[in-house]
C-alpha positions as YAML, in Angstrom:
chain: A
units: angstrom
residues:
- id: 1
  name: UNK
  ca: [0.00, 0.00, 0.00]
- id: 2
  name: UNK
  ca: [1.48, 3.47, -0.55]
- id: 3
  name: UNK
  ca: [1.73, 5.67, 2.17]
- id: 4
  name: UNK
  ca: [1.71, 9.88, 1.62]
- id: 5
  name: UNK
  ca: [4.84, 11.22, 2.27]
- id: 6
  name: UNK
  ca: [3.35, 13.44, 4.54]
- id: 7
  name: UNK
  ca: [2.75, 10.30, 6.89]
- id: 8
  name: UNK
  ca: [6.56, 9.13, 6.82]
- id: 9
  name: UNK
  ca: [7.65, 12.58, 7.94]
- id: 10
  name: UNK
  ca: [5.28, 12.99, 10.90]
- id: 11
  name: UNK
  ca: [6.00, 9.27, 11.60]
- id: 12
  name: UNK
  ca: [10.24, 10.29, 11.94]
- id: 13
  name: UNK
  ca: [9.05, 12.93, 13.89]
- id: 14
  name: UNK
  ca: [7.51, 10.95, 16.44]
- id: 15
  name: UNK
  ca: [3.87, 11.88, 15.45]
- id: 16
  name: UNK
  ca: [1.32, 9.35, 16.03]
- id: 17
  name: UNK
  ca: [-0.35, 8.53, 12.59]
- id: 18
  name: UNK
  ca: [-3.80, 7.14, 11.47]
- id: 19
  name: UNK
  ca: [-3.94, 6.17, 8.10]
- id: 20
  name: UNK
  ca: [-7.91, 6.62, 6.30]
- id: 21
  name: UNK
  ca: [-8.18, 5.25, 2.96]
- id: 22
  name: UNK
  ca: [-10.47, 6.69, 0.36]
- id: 23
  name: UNK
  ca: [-13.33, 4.73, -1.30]
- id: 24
  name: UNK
  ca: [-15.54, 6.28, -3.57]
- id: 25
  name: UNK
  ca: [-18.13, 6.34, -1.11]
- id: 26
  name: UNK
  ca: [-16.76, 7.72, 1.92]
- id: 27
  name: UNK
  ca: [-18.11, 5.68, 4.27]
- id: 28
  name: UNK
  ca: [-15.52, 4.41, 5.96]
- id: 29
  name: UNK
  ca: [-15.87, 7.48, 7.64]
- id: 30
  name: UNK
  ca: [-18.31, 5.47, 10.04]
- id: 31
  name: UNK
  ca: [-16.40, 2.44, 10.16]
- id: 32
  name: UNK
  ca: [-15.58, 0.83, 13.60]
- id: 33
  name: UNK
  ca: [-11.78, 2.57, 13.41]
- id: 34
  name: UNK
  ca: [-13.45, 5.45, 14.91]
- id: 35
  name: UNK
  ca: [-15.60, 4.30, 17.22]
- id: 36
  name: UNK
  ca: [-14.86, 5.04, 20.93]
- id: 37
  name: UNK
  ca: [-12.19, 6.96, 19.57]
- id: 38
  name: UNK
  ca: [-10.97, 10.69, 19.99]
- id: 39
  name: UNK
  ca: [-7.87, 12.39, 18.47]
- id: 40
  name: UNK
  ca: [-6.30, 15.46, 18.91]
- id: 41
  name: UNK
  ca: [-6.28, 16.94, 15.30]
- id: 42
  name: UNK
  ca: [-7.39, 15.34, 11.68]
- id: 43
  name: UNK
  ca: [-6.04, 16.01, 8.39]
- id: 44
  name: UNK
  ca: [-7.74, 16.30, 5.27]
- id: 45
  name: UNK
  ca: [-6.05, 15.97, 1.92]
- id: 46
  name: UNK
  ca: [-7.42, 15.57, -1.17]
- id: 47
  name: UNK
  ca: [-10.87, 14.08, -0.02]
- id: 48
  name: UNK
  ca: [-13.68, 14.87, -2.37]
- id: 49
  name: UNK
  ca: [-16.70, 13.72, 0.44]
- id: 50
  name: UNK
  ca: [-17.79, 16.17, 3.35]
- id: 51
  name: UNK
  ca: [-17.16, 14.90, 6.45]
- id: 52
  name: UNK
  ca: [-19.76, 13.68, 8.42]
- id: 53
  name: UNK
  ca: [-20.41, 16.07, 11.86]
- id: 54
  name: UNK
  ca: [-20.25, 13.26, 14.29]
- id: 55
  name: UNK
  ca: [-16.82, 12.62, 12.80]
- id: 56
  name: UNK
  ca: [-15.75, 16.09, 12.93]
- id: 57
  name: UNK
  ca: [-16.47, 16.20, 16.77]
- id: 58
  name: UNK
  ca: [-13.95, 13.17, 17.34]
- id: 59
  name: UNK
  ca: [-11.20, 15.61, 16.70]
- id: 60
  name: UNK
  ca: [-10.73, 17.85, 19.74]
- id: 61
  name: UNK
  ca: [-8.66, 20.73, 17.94]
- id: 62
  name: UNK
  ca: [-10.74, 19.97, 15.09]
- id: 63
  name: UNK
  ca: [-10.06, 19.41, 11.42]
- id: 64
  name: UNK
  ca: [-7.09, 21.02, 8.99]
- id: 65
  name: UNK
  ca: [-7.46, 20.78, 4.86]
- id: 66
  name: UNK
  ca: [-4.15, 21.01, 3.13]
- id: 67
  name: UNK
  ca: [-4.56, 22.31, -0.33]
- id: 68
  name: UNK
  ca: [-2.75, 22.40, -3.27]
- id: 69
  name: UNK
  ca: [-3.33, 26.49, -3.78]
- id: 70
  name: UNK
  ca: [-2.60, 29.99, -2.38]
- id: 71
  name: UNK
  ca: [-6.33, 29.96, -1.14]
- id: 72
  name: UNK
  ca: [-9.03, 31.53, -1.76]
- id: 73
  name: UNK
  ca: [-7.56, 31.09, -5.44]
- id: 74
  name: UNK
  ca: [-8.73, 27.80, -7.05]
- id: 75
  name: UNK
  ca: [-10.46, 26.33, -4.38]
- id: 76
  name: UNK
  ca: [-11.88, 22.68, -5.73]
- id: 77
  name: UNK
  ca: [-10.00, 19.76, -7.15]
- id: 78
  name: UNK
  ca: [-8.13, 20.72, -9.54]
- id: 79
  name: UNK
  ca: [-6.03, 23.35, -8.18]
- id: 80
  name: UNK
  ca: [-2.47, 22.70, -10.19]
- id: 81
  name: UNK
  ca: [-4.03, 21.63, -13.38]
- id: 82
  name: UNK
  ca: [-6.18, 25.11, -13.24]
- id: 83
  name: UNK
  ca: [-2.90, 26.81, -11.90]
- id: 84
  name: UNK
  ca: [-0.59, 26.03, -15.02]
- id: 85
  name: UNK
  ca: [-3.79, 26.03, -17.42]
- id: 86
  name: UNK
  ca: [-4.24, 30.00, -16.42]
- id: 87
  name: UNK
  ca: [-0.37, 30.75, -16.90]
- id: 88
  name: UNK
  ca: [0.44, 31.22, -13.39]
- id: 89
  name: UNK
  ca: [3.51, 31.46, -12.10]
- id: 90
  name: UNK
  ca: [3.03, 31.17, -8.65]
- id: 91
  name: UNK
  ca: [0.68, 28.39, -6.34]
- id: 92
  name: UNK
  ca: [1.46, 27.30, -3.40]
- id: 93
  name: UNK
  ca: [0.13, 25.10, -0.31]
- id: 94
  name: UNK
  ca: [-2.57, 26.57, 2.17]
- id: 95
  name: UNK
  ca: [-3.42, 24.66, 5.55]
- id: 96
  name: UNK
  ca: [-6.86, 26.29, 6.54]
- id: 97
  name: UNK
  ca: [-9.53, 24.76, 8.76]
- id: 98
  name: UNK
  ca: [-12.08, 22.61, 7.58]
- id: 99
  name: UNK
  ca: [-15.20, 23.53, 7.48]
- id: 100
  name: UNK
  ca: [-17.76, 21.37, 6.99]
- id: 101
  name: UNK
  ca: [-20.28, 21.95, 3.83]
- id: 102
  name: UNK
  ca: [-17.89, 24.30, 1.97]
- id: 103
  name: UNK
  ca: [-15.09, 23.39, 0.45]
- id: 104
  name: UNK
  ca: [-11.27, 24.86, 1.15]
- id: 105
  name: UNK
  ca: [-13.49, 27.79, 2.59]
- id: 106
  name: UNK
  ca: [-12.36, 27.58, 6.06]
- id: 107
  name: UNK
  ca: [-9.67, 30.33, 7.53]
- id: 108
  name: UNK
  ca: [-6.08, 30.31, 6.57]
- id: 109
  name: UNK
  ca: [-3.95, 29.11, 8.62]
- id: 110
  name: UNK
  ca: [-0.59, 28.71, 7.15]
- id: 111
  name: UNK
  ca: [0.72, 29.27, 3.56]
- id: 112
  name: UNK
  ca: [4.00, 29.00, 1.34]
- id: 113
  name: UNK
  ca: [4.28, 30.10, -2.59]
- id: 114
  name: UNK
  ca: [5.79, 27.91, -4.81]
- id: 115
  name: UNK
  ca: [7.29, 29.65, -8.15]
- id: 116
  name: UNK
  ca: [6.31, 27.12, -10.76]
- id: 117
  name: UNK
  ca: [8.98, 28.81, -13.49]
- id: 118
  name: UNK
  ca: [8.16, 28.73, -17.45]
- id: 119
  name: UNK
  ca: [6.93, 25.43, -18.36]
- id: 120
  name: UNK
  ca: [5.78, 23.91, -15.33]
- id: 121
  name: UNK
  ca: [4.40, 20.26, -15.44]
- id: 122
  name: UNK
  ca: [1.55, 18.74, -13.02]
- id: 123
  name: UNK
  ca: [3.84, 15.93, -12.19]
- id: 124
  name: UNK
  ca: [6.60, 18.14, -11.43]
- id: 125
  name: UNK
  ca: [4.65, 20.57, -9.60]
- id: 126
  name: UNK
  ca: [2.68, 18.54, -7.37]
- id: 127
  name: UNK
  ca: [5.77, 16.68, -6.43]
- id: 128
  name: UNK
  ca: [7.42, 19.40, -5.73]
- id: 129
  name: UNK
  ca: [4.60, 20.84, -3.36]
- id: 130
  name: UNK
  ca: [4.12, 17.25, -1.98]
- id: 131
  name: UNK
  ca: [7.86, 17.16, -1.30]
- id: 132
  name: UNK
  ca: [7.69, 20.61, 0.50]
- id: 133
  name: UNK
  ca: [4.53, 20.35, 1.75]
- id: 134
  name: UNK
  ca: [5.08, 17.22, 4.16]
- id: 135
  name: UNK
  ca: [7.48, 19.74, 6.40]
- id: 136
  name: UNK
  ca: [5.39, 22.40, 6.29]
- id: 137
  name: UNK
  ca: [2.22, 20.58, 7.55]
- id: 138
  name: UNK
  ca: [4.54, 19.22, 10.38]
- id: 139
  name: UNK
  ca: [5.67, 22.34, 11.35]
- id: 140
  name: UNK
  ca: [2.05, 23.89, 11.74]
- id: 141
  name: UNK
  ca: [1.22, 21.37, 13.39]
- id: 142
  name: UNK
  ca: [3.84, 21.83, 16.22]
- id: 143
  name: UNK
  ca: [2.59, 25.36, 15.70]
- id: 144
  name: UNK
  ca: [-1.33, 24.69, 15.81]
- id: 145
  name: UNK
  ca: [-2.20, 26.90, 19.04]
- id: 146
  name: UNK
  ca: [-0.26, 29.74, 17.76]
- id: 147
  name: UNK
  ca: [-1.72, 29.91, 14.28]
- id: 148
  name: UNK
  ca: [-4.95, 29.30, 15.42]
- id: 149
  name: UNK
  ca: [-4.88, 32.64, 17.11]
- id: 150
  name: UNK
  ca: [-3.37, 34.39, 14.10]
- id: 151
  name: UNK
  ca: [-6.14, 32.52, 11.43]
- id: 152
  name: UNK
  ca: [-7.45, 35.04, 9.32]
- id: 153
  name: UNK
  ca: [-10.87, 34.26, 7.25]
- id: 154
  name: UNK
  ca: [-10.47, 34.25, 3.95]
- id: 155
  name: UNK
  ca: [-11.78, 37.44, 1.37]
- id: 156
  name: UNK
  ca: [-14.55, 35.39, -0.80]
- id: 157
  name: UNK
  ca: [-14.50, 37.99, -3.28]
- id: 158
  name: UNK
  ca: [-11.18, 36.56, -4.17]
- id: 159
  name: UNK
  ca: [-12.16, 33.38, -4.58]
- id: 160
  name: UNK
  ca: [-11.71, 31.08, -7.73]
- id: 161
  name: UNK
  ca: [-13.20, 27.50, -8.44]
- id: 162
  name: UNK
  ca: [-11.99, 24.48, -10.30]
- id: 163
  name: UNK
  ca: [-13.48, 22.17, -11.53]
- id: 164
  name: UNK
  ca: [-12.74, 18.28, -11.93]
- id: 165
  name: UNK
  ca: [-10.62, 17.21, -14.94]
- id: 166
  name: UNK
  ca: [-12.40, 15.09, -17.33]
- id: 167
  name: UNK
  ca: [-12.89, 14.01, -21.20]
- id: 168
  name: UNK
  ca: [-14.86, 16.75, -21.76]
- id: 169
  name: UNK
  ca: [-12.97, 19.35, -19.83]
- id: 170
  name: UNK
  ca: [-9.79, 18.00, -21.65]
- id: 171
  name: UNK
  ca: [-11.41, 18.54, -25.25]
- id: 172
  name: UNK
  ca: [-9.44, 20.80, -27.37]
- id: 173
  name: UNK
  ca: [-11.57, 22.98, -29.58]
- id: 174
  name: UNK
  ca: [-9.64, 23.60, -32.65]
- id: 175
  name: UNK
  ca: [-11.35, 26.57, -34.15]
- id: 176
  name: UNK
  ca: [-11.58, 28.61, -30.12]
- id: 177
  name: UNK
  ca: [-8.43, 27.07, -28.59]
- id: 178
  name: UNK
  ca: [-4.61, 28.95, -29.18]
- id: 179
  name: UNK
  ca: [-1.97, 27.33, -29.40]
- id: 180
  name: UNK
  ca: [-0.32, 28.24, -26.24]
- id: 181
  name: UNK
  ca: [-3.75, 27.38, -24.12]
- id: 182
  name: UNK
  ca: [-2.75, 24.07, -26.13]
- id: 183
  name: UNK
  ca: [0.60, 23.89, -25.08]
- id: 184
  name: UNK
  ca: [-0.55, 24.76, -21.38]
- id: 185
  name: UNK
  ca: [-3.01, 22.08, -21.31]
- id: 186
  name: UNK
  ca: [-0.54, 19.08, -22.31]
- id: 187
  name: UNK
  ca: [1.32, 20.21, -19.39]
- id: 188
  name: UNK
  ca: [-1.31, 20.50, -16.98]
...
């Protein structure tokens, strides 16, 4: 089974570690792994179901989302692919709180940029970010009281939505598309 990098890192740091896979359903969410259970803090990565409220409440700092974006910019699941399909130059890695019912909505946190340079590739990127992300989530989490107290909401007239990546999304219209939105979307 693969294991996040994220996990290794916390794991050498002496963090204690629980491990949620991800069906398509999300119910394991209610499985007998939490049941009885309480943890200090939960994070959420990449995990396209809400999480149910009785769930939530097993965390006693609560819940963090770590997202692939300088939040509230391309909030939603494509964040990199919409990044380098825009031209960016810049994304980054936000850890916000989750809040339940809307997504990477919740206040920031913690962030880092990440200069993406000319021709920046989703593999390369997002390994990159995964790379440096792993430390940064450890750090804020040795630093959760402190940048609970700084959190600052975020400005929702700033924010930008993805959407998922699919056949029709990937379609390249000839007649509409230019060639360097072309060129940006083999990359991303």
């Amino acid at each position: 089974m693969w294991t996040p990098p994220v996990i290794g890192t916390a794991k050498a740091d002496l963090v204690t570690t629980h491990l949620v896979e991800t069906p398509s359903d999300g119910l394991h969410l209610r499985s007998p792994f939490l049941n009885g259970k309480t943890f200090d803090v939960g994070v959420v990565g990449n995990y396209p179901h809400p999480i149910p409220p009785e769930v939530a409440k097993k965390f006693s700092m609560g819940l963090l989302k770590i997202h692939n974006s300088l939040l509230p910019k391309h909030r939603g699941p494509s964040p990199v692919e919409t990044a380098i399909m825009n031209g960016d130059k810049v994304t980054g890695v936000t850890i916000c709180e989750y809040k339940t019912g809307k997504s990477d909505s919740g206040k920031i946190l913690a962030q880092f940029p990440y200069h993406m340079g000319d021709t920046p590739t989703r593999t390369r990127v997002l390994s990159s970010l995964c790379k440096e992300g792993k430390g940064f989530l450890v750090m804020a989490l040795r630093n959760l009281e402190y940048l609970f107290k700084e959190a600052v909401e975020q400005k929702e007239e700033e924010a930008t939505y993805t959407e998922e990546i699919n056949e029709d999304s990937a379609r390249i219209f000839w007649e509409k598309t230019t060639a360097a939105e072309i060129e940006r979307m083999s990359r991303a």
